[in-house]
Coordinates of C-alpha atoms in Angstrom, one line a residue:
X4 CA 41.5 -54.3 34.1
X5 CA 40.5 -50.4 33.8
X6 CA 41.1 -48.8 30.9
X7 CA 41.1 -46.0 32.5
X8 CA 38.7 -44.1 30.3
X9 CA 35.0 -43.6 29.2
X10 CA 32.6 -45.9 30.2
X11 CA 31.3 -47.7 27.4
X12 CA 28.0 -47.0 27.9
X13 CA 28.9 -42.8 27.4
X14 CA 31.1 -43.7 24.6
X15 CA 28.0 -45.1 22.7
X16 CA 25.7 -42.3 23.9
X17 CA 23.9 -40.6 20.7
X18 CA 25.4 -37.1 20.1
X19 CA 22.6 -34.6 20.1
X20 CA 20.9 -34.1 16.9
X21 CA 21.7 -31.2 14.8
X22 CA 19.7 -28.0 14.5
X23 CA 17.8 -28.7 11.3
X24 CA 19.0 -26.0 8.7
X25 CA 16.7 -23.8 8.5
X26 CA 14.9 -23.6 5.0
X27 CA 16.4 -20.2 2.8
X28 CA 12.7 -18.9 3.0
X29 CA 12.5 -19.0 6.8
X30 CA 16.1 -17.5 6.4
X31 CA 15.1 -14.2 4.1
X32 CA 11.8 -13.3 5.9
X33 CA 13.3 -13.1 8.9
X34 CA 16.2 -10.6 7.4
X35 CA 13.4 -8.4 6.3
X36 CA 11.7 -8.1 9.0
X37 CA 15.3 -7.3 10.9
X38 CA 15.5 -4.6 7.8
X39 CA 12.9 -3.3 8.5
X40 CA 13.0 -2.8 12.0
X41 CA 16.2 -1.1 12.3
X42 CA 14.6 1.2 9.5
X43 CA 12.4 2.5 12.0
X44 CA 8.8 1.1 10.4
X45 CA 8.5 -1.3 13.3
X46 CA 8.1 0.2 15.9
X47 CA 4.8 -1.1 17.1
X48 CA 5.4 -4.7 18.7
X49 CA 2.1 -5.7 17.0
X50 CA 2.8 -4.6 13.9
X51 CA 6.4 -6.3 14.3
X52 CA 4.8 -9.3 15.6
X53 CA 2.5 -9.6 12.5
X54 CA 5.2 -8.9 9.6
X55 CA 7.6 -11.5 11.7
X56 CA 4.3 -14.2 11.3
X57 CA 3.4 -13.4 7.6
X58 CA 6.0 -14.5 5.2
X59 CA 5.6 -12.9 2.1
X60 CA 6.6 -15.1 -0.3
X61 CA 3.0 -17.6 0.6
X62 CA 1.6 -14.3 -1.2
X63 CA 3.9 -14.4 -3.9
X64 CA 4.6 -17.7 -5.5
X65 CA 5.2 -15.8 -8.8
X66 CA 5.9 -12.2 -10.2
X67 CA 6.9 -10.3 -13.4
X68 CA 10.0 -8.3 -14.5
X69 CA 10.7 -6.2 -17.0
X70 CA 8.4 -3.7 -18.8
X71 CA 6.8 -4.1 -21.8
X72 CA 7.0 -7.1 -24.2
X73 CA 10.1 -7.9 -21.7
X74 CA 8.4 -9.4 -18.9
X75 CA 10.3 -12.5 -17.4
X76 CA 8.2 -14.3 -14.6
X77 CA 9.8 -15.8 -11.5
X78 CA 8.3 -18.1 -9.6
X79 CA 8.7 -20.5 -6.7
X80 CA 8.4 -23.8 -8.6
X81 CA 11.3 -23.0 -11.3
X82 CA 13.0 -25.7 -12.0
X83 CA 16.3 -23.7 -12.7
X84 CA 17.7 -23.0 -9.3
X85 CA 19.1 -19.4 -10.5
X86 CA 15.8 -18.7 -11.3
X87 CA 14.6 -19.6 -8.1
X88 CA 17.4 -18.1 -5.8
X89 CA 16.2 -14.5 -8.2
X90 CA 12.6 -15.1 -7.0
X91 CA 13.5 -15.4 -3.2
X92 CA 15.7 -12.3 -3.8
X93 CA 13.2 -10.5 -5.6
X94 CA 10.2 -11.8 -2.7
X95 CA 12.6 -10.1 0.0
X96 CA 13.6 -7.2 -1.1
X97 CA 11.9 -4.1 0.1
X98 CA 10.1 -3.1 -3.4
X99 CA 6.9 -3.3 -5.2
X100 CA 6.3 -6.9 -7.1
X101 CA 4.0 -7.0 -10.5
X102 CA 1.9 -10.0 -9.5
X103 CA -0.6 -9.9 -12.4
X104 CA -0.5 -8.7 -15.8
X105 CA -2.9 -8.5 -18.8
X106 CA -2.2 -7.2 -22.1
X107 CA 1.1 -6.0 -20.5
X108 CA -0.9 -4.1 -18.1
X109 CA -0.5 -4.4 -14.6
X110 CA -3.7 -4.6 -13.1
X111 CA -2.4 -5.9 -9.6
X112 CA 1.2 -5.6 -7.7
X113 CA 2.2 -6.7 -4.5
X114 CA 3.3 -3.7 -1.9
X115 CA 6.5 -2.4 -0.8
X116 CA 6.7 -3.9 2.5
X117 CA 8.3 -0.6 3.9
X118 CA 4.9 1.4 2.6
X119 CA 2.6 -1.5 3.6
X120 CA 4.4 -0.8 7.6
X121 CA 4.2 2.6 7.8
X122 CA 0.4 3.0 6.0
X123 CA -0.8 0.2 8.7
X124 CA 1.0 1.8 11.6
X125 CA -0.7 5.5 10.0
X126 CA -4.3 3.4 10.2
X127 CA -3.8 4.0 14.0
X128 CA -5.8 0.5 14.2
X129 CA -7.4 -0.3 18.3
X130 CA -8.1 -3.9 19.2
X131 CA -11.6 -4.4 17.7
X132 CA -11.9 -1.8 15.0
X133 CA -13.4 -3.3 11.8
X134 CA -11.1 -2.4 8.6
X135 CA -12.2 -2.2 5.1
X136 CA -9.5 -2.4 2.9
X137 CA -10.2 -1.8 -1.0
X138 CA -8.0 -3.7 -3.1
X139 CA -7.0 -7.5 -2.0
X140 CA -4.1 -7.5 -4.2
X141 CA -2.0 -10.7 -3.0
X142 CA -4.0 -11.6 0.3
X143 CA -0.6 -10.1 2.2
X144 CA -2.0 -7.2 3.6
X145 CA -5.1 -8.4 4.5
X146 CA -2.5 -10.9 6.7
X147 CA -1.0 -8.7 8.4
X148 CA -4.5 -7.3 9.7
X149 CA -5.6 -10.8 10.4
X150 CA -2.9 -11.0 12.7
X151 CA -3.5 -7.5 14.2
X152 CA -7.0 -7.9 14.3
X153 CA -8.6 -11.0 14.0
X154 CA -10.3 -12.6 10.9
X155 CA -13.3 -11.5 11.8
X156 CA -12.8 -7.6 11.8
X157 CA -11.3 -7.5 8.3
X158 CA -12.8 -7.4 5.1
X159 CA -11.0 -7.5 1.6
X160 CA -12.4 -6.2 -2.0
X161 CA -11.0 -6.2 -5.0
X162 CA -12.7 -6.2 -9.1
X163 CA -11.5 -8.8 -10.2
X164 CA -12.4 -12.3 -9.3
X165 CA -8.9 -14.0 -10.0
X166 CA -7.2 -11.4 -7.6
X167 CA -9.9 -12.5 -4.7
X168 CA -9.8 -16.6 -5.3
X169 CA -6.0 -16.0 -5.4
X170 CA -5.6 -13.7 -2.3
X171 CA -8.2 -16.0 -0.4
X172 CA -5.9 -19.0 -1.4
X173 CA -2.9 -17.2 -0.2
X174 CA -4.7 -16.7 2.9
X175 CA -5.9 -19.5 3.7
X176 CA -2.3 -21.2 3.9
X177 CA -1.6 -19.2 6.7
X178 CA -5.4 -19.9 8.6
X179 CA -7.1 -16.8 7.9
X180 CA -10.6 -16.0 6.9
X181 CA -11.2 -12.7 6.6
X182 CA -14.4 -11.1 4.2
X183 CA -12.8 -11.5 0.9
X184 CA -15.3 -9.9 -1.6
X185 CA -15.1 -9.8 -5.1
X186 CA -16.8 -6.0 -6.3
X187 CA -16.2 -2.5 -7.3
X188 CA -14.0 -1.2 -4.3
X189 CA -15.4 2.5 -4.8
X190 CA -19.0 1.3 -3.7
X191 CA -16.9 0.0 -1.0
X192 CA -18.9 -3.3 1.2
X193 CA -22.3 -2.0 2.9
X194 CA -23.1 -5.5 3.7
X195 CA -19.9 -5.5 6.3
X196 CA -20.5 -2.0 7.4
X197 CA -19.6 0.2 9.5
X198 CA -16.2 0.5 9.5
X199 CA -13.4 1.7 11.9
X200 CA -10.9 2.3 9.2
X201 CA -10.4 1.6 5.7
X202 CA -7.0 1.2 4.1
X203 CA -6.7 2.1 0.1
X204 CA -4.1 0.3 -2.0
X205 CA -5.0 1.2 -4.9
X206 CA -4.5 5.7 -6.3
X207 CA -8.0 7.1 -6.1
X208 CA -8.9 10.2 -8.3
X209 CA -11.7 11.2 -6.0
X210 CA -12.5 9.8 -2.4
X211 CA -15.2 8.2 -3.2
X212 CA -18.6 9.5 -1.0
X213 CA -20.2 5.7 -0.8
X214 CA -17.0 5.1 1.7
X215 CA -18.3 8.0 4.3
X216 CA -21.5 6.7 4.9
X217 CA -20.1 2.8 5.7
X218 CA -17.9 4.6 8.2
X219 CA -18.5 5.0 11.9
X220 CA -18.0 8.5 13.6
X221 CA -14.3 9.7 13.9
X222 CA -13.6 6.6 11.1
X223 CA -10.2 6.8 9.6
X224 CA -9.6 6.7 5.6
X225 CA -6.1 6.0 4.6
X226 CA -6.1 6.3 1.1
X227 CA -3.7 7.0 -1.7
X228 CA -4.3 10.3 -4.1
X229 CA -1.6 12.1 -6.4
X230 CA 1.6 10.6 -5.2
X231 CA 0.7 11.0 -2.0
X232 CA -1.3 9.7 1.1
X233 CA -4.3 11.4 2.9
X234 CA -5.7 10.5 5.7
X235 CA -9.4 11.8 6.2
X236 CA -11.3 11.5 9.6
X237 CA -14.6 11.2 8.9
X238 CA -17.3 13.0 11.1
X239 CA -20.1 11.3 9.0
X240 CA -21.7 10.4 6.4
X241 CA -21.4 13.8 4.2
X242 CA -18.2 15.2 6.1
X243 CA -14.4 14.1 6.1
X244 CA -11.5 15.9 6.2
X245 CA -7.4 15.5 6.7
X246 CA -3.8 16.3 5.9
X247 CA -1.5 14.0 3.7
X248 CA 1.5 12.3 5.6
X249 CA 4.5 13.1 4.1
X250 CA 5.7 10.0 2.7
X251 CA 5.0 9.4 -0.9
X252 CA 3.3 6.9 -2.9
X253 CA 2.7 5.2 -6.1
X254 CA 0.0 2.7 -6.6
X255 CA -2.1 1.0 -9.5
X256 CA -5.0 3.0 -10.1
X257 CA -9.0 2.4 -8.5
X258 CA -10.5 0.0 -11.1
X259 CA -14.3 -0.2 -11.4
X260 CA -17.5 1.6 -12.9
X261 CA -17.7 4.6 -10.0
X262 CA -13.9 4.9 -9.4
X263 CA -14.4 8.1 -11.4
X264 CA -12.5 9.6 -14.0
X265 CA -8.5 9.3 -14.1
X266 CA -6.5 12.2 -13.2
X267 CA -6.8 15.0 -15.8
X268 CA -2.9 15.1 -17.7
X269 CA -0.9 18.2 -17.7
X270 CA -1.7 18.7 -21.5
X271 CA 1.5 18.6 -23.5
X272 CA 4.9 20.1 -22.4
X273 CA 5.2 22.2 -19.2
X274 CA 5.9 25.4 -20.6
X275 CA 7.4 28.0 -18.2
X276 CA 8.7 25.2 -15.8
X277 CA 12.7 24.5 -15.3
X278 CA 13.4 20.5 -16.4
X279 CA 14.6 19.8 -13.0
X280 CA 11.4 21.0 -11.1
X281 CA 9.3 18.6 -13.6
X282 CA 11.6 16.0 -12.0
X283 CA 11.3 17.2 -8.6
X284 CA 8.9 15.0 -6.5
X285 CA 7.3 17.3 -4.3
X286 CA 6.6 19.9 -7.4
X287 CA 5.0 16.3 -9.4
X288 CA 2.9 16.1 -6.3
X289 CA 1.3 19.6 -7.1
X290 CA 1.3 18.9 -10.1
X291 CA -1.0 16.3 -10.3
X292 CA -2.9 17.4 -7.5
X293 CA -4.0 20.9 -8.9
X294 CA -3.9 19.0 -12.4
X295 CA -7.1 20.4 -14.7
X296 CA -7.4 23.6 -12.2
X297 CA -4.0 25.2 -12.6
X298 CA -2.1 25.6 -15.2
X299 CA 1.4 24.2 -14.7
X300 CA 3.2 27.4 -14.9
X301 CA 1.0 28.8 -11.9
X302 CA 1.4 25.3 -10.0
X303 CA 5.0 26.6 -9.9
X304 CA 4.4 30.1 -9.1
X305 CA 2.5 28.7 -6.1
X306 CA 4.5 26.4 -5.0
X307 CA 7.6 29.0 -5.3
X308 CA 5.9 31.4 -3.5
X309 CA 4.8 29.0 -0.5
X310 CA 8.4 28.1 0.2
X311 CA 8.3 24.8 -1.8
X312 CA 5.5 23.3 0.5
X313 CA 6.2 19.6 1.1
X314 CA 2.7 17.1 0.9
X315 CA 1.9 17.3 4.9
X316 CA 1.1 21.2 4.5
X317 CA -2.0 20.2 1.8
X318 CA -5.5 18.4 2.7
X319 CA -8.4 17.6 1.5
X320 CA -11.9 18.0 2.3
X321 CA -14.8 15.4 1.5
X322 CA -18.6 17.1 1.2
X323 CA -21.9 16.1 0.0
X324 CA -21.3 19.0 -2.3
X325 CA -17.6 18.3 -3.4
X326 CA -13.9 17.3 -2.8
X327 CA -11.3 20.2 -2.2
X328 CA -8.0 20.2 -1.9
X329 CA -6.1 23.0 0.0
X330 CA -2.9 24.3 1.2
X331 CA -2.5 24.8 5.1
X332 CA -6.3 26.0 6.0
X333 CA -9.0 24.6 3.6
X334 CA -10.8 27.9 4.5
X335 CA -7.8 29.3 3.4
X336 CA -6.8 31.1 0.1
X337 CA -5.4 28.5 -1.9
X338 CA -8.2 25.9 -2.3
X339 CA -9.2 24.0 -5.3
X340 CA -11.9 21.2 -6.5
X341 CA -10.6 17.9 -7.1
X342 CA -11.7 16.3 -10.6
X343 CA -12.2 18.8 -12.3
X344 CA -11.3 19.6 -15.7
X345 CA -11.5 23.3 -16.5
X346 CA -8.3 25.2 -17.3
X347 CA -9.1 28.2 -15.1
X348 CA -6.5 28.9 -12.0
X349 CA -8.0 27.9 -8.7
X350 CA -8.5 30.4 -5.8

């Protein structure tokens, strides 16, 4: 007799497996790369593409917190599951990550991944172009241009020799091989030259001239210099000039014998100068940029009298015969040297 229902043979049938849940790593990369999209700093599908196929957190099994003698690590292998969920959170969150310390000194930091979009969409990168970038850092960046570019059109330097065996490790858990080279970024990496583009991660002092004459005609350098970032076109190899973007940017300083000297301080308190301007970033900018040339009190002046300039009205130019910084026209009036140390008011 019927039983009037299912069959025995669908009754027994195997459900469908479950969607496997998807591992909290998988989960967070994919949010930031959703944040970061609807910030606006994806808008190139490449660029998109690349962030959504380089998780971060390969290139950051570990990082510090906390300044001075209180710096807690975090790392992927804790065994405290707090500790671990704080990592993730701290991997995936757009800010900059201390990755290595010594002495209590950071000497190399992991990106913001907001800063790391817009500087590689600013490269203005074409299928082919060979990038240098100076300063391997975490192997992340170098990634992302992997994936943009190929292995083969990307080299990598850094100083120190830990940061390059780490950042090659890092890379090669994902399957790429770019040029990673262990030397002093400021000579740059002849023996890959010429170069398209090269991409700074690291605040420079000076541009230094070695990097003009590993460049091809109409190269781009994207580098970072005050709080700011410039980008130079270089015409060849004694001539490159350019206008900073106007987003800001703070980085670990150029390491290595001809990274040149640091940036000249401001020489004790900022006399003449309202407390809130000191504070103001765009006036810090100035600051630092004219620092050794002007004194602070006629930074302000300047900068008062120019309407409060934001960082895309100033440039610099790159000679065989020097670096210059300038306000709207570098054959302008207000044009300066950069590096220099003398306490007389620029031009």
């Amino acid at each position: 007799m019927g039983t009037g229902g299912k069959s025995a043979h669908a009754a027994h049938t195997p459900r469908e497996p479950e969607e496997p849940v998807r591992d909290l790593r998988e989960i967070a990369h994919a949010a930031q790369v959703r944040e970061l999209t609807a910030a606006g700093v994806l808008e190139d599908p490449a660029w998109r593409a690349a962030f959504a196929a380089v998780p971060r957190h390969l290139f950051v099994p570990y990082f510090w917190t906390g300044r001075g003698a209180g710096h807690e690590r975090l790392w992927a292998e804790d065994p405290d599951p707090e500790r671990r969920a704080r990592w993730l959170r701290g991997v995936y969150t757009d800010a900059p990550l201390a990755t290595r310390l010594r002495d209590g000194e950071l000497l190399s930091s992991s990106s913001q991944p907001s800063l790391m979009a817009r500087m590689l969409d600013a490269l203005d990168v074409r299928d082919g172009d060979d990038v240098l970038e100076i300063g391997a850092g975490t192997g992340y960046n170098a990634a992302l241009l992997c994936h943009r570019l190929g292995d083969e059109h990307v080299t990598t330097v850094d100083l120190d020799e830990e940061i390059t065996e780490s950042a090659r490790a890092h890379l090669a858990l994902l399957g790429y091989r770019p040029a990673v080279v262990t030397g002093d970024g400021a000579r740059g990496c002849p023996s890959r030259a010429p170069f398209d583009r090269i991409l700074v991660t690291c605040t420079l002092p000076l541009i230094p001239h070695a990097w003009l004459g590993q460049c091809r005609p109409g190269a781009r350098i994207l580098a970072p210099l005050s709080t700011g970032l410039i980008a130079l076109t270089v015409r060849d190899a004694d001539f490159a000039e350019g206008r900073f973007l106007h987003t800001s940017a703070y980085f670990v300083p150029l390491r290595g014998a001809t990274a040149g000297p640091p940036p000249p301080g401001m020489g004790g308190p900022l006399h003449g100068v309202p407390y809130e301007l000191v504070e103001n970033e765009r006036f810090q900018f100035l600051l630092i940029l004219t620092a050794g040339v002007l004194r602070p009190r006629e930074a302000l002046d300047l900068w008062r009298g120019e309407g409060r300039p934001a960082r895309e009205r100033f440039g610099v130019t790159v000679t065989a015969e020097g670096q210059w910084a300038w306000l709207d026209d570098p054959r302008g009036p207000y044009v300066w040297p950069l590096g220099e140390t003398a306490g007389a008011a620029g031009s």
